[in-house]
mmCIF file of C-alpha atoms and ligand atoms in Angstrom:
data_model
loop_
_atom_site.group_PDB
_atom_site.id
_atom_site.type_symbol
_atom_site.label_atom_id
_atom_site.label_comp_id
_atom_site.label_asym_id
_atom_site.label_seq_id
_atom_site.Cartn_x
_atom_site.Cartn_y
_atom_site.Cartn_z
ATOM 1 C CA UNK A 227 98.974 99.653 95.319
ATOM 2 C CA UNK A 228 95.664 99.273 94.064
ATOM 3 C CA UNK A 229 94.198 95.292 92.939
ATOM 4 C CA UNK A 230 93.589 96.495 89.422
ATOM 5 C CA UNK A 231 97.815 97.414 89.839
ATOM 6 C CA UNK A 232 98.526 93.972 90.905
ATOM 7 C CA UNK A 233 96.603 91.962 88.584
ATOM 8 C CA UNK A 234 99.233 94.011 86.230
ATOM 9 C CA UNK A 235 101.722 93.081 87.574
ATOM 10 C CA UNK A 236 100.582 88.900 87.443
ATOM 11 C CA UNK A 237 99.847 89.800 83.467
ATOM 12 C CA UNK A 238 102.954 91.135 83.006
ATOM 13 C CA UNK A 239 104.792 87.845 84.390
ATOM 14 C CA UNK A 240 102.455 85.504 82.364
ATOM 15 C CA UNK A 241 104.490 83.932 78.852
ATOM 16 C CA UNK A 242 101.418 85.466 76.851
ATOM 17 C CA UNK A 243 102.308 88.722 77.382
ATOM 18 C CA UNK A 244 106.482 88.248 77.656
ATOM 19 C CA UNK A 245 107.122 87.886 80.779
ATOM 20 C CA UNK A 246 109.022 85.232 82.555
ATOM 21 C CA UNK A 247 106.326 82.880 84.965
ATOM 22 C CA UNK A 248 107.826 82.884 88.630
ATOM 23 C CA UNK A 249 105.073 80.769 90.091
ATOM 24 C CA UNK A 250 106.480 77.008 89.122
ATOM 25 C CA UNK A 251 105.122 73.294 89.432
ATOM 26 C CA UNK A 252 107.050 71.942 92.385
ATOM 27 C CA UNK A 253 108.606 69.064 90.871
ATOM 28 C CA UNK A 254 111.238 67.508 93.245
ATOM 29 C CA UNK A 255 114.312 69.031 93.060
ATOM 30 C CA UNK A 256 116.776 70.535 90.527
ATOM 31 C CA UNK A 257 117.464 67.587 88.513
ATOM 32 C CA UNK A 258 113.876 66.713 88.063
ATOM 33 C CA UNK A 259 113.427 70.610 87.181
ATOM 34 C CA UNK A 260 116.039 70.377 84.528
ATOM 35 C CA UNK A 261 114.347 67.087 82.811
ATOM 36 C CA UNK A 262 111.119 68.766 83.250
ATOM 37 C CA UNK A 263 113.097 71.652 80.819
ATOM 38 C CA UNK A 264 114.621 69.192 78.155
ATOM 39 C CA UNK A 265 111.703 67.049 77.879
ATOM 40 C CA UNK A 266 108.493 67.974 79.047
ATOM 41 C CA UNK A 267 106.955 64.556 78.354
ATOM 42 C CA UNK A 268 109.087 63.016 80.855
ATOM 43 C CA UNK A 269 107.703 62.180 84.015
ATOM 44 C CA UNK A 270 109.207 64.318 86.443
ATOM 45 C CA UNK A 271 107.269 64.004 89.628
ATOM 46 C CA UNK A 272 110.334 62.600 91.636
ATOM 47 C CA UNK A 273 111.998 63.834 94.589
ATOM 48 C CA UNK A 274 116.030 63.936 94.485
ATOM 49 C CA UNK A 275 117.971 61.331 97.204
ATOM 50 C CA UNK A 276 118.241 63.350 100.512
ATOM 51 C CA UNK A 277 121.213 63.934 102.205
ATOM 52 C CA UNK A 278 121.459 61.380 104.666
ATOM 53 C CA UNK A 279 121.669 64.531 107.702
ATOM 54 C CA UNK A 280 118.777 66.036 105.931
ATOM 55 C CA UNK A 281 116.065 67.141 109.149
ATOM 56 C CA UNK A 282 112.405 66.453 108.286
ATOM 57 C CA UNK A 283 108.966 65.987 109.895
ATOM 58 C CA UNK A 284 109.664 64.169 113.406
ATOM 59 C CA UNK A 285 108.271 60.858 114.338
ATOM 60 C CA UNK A 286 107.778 59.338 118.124
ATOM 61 C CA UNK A 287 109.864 56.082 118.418
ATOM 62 C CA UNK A 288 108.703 53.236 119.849
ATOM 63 C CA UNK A 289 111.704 49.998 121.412
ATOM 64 C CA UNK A 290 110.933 46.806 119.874
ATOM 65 C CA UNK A 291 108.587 45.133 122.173
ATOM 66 C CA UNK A 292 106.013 48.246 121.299
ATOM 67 C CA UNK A 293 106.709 50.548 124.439
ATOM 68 C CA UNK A 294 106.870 54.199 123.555
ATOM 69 C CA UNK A 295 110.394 55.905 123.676
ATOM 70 C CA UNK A 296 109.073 59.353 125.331
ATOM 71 C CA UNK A 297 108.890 59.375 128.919
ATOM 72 C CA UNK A 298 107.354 62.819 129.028
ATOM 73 C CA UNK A 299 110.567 64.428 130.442
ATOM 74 C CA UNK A 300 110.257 67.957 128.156
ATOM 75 C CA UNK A 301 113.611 68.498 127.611
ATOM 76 C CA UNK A 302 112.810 68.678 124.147
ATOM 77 C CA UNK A 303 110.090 71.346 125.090
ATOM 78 C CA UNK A 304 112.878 73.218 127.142
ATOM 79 C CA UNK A 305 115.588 73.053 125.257
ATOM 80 C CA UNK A 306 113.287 74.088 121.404
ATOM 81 C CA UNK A 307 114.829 77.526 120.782
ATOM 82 C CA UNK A 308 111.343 77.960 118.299
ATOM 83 C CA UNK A 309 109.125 77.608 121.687
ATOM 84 C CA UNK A 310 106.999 74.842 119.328
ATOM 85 C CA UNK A 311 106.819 71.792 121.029
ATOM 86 C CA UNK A 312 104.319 71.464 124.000
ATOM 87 C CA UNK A 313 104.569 67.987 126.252
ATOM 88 C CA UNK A 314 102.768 67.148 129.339
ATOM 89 C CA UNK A 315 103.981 64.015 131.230
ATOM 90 C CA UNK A 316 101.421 61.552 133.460
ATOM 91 C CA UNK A 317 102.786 58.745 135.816
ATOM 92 C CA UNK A 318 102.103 55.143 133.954
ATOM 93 C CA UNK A 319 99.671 52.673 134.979
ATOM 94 C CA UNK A 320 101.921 49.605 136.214
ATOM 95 C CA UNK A 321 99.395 47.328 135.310
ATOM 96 C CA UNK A 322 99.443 48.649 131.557
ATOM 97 C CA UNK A 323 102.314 51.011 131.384
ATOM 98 C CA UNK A 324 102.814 52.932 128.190
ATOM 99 C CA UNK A 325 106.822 53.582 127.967
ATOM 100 C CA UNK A 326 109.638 51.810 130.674
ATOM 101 C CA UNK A 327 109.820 54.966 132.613
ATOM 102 C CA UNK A 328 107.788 56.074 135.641
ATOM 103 C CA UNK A 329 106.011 58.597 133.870
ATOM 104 C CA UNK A 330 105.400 58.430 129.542
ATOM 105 C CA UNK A 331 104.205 61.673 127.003
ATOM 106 C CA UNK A 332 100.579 62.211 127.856
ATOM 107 C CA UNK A 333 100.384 65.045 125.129
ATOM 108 C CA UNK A 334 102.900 65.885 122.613
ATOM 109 C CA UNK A 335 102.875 68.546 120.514
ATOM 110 C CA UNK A 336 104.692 69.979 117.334
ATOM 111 C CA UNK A 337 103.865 73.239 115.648
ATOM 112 C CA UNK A 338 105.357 73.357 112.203
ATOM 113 C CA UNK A 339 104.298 76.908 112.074
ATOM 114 C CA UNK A 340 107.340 77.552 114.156
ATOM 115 C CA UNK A 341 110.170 74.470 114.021
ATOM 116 C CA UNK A 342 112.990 75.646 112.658
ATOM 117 C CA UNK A 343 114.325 71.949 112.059
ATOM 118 C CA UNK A 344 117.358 72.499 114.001
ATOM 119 C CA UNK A 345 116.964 68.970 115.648
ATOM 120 C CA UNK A 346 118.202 70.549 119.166
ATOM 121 C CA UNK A 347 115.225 68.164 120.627
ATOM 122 C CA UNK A 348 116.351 65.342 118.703
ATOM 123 C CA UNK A 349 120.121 66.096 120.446
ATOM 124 C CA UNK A 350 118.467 66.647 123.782
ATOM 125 C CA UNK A 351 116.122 63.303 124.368
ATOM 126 C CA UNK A 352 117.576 61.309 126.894
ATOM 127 C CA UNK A 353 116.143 58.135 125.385
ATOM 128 C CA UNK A 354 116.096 58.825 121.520
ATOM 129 C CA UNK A 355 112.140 59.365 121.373
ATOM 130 C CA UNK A 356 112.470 62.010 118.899
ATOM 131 C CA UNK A 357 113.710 61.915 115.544
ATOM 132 C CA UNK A 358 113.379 63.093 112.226
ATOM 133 C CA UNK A 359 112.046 61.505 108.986
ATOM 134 C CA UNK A 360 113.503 63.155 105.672
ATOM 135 C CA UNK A 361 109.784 64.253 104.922
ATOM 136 C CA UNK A 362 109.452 67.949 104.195
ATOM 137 C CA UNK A 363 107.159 68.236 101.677
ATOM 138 C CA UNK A 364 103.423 68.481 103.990
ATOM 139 C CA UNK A 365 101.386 71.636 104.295
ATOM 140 C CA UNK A 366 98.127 72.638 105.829
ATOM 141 C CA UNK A 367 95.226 74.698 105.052
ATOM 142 C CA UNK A 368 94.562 76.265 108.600
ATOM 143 C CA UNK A 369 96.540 77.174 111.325
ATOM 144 C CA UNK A 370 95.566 74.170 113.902
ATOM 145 C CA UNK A 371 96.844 72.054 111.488
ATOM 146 C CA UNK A 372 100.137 72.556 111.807
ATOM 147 C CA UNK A 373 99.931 71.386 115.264
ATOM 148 C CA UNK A 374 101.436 67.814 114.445
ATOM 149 C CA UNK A 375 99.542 65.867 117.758
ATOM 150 C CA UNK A 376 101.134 62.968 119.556
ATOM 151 C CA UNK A 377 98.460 60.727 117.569
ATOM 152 C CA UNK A 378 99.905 61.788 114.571
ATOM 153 C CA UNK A 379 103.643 61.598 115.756
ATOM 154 C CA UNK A 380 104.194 58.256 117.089
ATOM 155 C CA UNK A 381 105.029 55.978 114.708
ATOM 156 C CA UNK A 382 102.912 52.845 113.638
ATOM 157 C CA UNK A 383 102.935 49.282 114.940
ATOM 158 C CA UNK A 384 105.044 48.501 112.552
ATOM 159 C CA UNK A 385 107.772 51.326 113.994
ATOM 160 C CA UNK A 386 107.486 53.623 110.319
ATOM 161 C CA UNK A 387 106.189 57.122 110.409
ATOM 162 C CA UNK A 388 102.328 57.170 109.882
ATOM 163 C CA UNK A 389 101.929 58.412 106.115
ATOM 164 C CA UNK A 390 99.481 60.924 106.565
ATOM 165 C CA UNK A 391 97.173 61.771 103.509
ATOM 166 C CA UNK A 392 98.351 65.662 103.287
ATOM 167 C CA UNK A 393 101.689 64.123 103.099
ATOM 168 C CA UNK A 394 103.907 63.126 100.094
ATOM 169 C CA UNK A 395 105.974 60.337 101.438
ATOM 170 C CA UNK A 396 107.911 58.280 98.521
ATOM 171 C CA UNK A 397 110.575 55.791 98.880
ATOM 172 C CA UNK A 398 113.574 56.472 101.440
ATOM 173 C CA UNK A 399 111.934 59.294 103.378
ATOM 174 C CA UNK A 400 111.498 57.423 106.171
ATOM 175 C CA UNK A 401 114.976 55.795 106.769
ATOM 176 C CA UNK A 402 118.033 57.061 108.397
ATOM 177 C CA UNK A 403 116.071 59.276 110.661
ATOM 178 C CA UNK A 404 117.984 62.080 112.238
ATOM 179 C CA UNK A 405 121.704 59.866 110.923
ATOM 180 C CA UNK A 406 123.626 63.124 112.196
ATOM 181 C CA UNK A 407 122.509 62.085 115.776
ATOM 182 C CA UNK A 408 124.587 58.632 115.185
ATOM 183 C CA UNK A 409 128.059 59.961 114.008
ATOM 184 C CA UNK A 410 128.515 60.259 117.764
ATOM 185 C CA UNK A 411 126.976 58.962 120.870
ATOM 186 C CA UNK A 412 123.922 60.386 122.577
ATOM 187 C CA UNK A 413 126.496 62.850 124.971
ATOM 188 C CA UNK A 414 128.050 64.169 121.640
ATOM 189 C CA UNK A 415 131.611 62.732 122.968
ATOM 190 C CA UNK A 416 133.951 62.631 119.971
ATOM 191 C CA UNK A 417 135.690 59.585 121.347
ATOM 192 C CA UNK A 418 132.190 57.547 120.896
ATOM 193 C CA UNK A 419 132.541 58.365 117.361
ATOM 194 C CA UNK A 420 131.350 54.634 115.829
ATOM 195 C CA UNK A 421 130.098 53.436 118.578
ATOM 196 C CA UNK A 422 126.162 52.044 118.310
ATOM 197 C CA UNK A 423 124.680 54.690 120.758
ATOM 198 C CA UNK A 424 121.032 53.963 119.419
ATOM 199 C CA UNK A 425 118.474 51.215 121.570
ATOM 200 C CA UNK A 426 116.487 48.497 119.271
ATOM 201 C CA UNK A 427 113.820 50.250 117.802
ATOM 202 C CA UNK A 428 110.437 49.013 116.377
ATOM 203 C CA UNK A 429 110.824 49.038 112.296
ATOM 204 C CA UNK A 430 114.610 49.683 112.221
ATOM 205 C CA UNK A 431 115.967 47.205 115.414
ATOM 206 C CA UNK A 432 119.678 48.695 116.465
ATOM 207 C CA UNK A 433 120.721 51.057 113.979
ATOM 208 C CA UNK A 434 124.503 50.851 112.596
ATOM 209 C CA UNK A 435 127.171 53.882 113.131
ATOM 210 C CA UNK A 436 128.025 56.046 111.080
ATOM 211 C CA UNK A 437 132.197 55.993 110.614
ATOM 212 C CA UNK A 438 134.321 57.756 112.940
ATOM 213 C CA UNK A 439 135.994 61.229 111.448
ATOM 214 C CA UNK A 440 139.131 59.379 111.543
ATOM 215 C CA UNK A 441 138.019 56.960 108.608
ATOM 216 C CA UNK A 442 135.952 60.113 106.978
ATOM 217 C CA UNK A 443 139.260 61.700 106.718
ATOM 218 C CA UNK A 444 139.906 59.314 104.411
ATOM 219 C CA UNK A 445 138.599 60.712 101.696
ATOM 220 C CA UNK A 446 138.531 64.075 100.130
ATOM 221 C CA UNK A 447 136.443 65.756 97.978
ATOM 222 C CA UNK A 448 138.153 66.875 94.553
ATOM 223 C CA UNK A 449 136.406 69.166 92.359
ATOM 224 C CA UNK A 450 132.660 67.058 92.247
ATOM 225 C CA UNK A 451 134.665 63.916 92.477
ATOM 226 C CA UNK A 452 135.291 62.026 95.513
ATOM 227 C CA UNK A 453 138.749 60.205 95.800
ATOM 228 C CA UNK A 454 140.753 57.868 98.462
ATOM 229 C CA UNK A 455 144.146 59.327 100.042
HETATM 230 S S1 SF4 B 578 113.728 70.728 115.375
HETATM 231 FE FE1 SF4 B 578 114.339 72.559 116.590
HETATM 232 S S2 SF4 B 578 112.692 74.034 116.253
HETATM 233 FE FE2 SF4 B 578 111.891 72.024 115.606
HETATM 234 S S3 SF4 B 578 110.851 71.190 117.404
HETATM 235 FE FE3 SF4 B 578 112.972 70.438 117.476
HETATM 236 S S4 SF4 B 578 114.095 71.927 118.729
HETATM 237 FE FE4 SF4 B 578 112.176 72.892 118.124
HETATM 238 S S1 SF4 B 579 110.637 63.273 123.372
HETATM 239 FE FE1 SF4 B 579 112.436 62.845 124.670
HETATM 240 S S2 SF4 B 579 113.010 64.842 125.543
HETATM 241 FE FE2 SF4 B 579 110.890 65.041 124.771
HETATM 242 S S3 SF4 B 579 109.569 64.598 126.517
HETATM 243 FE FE3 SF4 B 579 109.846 62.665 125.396
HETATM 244 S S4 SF4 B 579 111.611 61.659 126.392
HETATM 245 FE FE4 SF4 B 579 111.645 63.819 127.026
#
């Protein structure tokens, strides 16, 4: 196909000659769409509630008193089935050390080129480093920028997720990191259902359980409405 042939095609799709646009304004989600439809003077640059499960850009914990979480281990490197995280350990300086452990994440590494968000590093961090944020919405304009660096990562002294200018953080995005991870405990043993499996964490202290599957039983969903037994 020839350029000339595909600027027809573009002409073709535009309103002014009757066809239907297919490029739209990213607006947030379906609900925000379907205002955007009714009304178009309302403002519909929202994003809809996530999911609470809902796997996003990852952040670096940090415990309470500041230490990083990461302990340079690379399980999270082994066990990626994307091959997109890199991580190179060094032993800590016990005058100054930089996580608990013997040894902390000298380089960390994401390439969001390749995650898949499956959160199989999240599962396999033996000290809950890794999470994820519910922040999707980031892009890049080159390929090395999509390498998310541990400077970028780790979150702030504060313990939230650095909002990075190419990124659209709004309200909520950064709670209830990774909350699948807490329906069980860090082995993924049904019987720790409820139990608090997470450490204090900088920003969000000991995070709260989600119920056990006994008490999510509970309820059942009935055509869009959700009812007690
Ligand atoms: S979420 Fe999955 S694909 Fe992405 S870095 Fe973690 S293990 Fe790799
Ligand atoms: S994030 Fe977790 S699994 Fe990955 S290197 Fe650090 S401690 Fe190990």
């Amino acid at each position: 196909m020839g350029y000339l042939e595909g600027f027809g095609i573009t002409l073709r799709q535009h309103r002014l000659f009757g066809g239907e646009r297919v490029t739209t304004e990213y607006s947030g989600g379906r609900r925000a769409k379907k205002k955007q439809d009714d009304a178009r003077d309302v403002d519909h640059d929202e994003k809809l509630p996530r999911p609470e499960r809902l796997h996003g850009r990852h952040v670096l914990n940090r415990y309470e008193d500041g230490m990083e979480k990461c302990i340079g281990c690379e399980l999270c490197a082994g066990v990626c089935p994307a091959d997109c995280i890199y991580v190179r350990g060094a032993d800590n300086d016990p005058e100054n050390p930089t996580s608990p452990g013997e040894r902390f994440g000298f380089v960390y590494e994401i390439n969001y080129l390749r995650c898949i968000h499956c959160d199989m590093c999240v599962e396999a961090c033996p000290t809950e480093a890794i999470t994820e944020s519910k922040l999707f919405e980031f892009s890049f304009t080159n390929r090395n920028d999509a390498i998310y660096t541990k400077a970028e990562l780790v979150v702030d002294d504060d313990g939230m997720p650095q909002k990075l200018p190419w990124e659209d953080w709004r309200a909520g995005d950064d709670l209830l990191t990774s909350g699948w991870m807490r329906a069980t405990a860090p082995a993924g043993d049904a019987t720790f259902e409820g139990e608090v499996g997470w450490s204090g964490e900088l920003g969000y202290g000991v995070r709260a359980p989600e119920p056990a599957q006994v008490e999510r039983d509970k309820t059942v969903r009935v055509v869009g409405q959700r009812v007690e037994r």
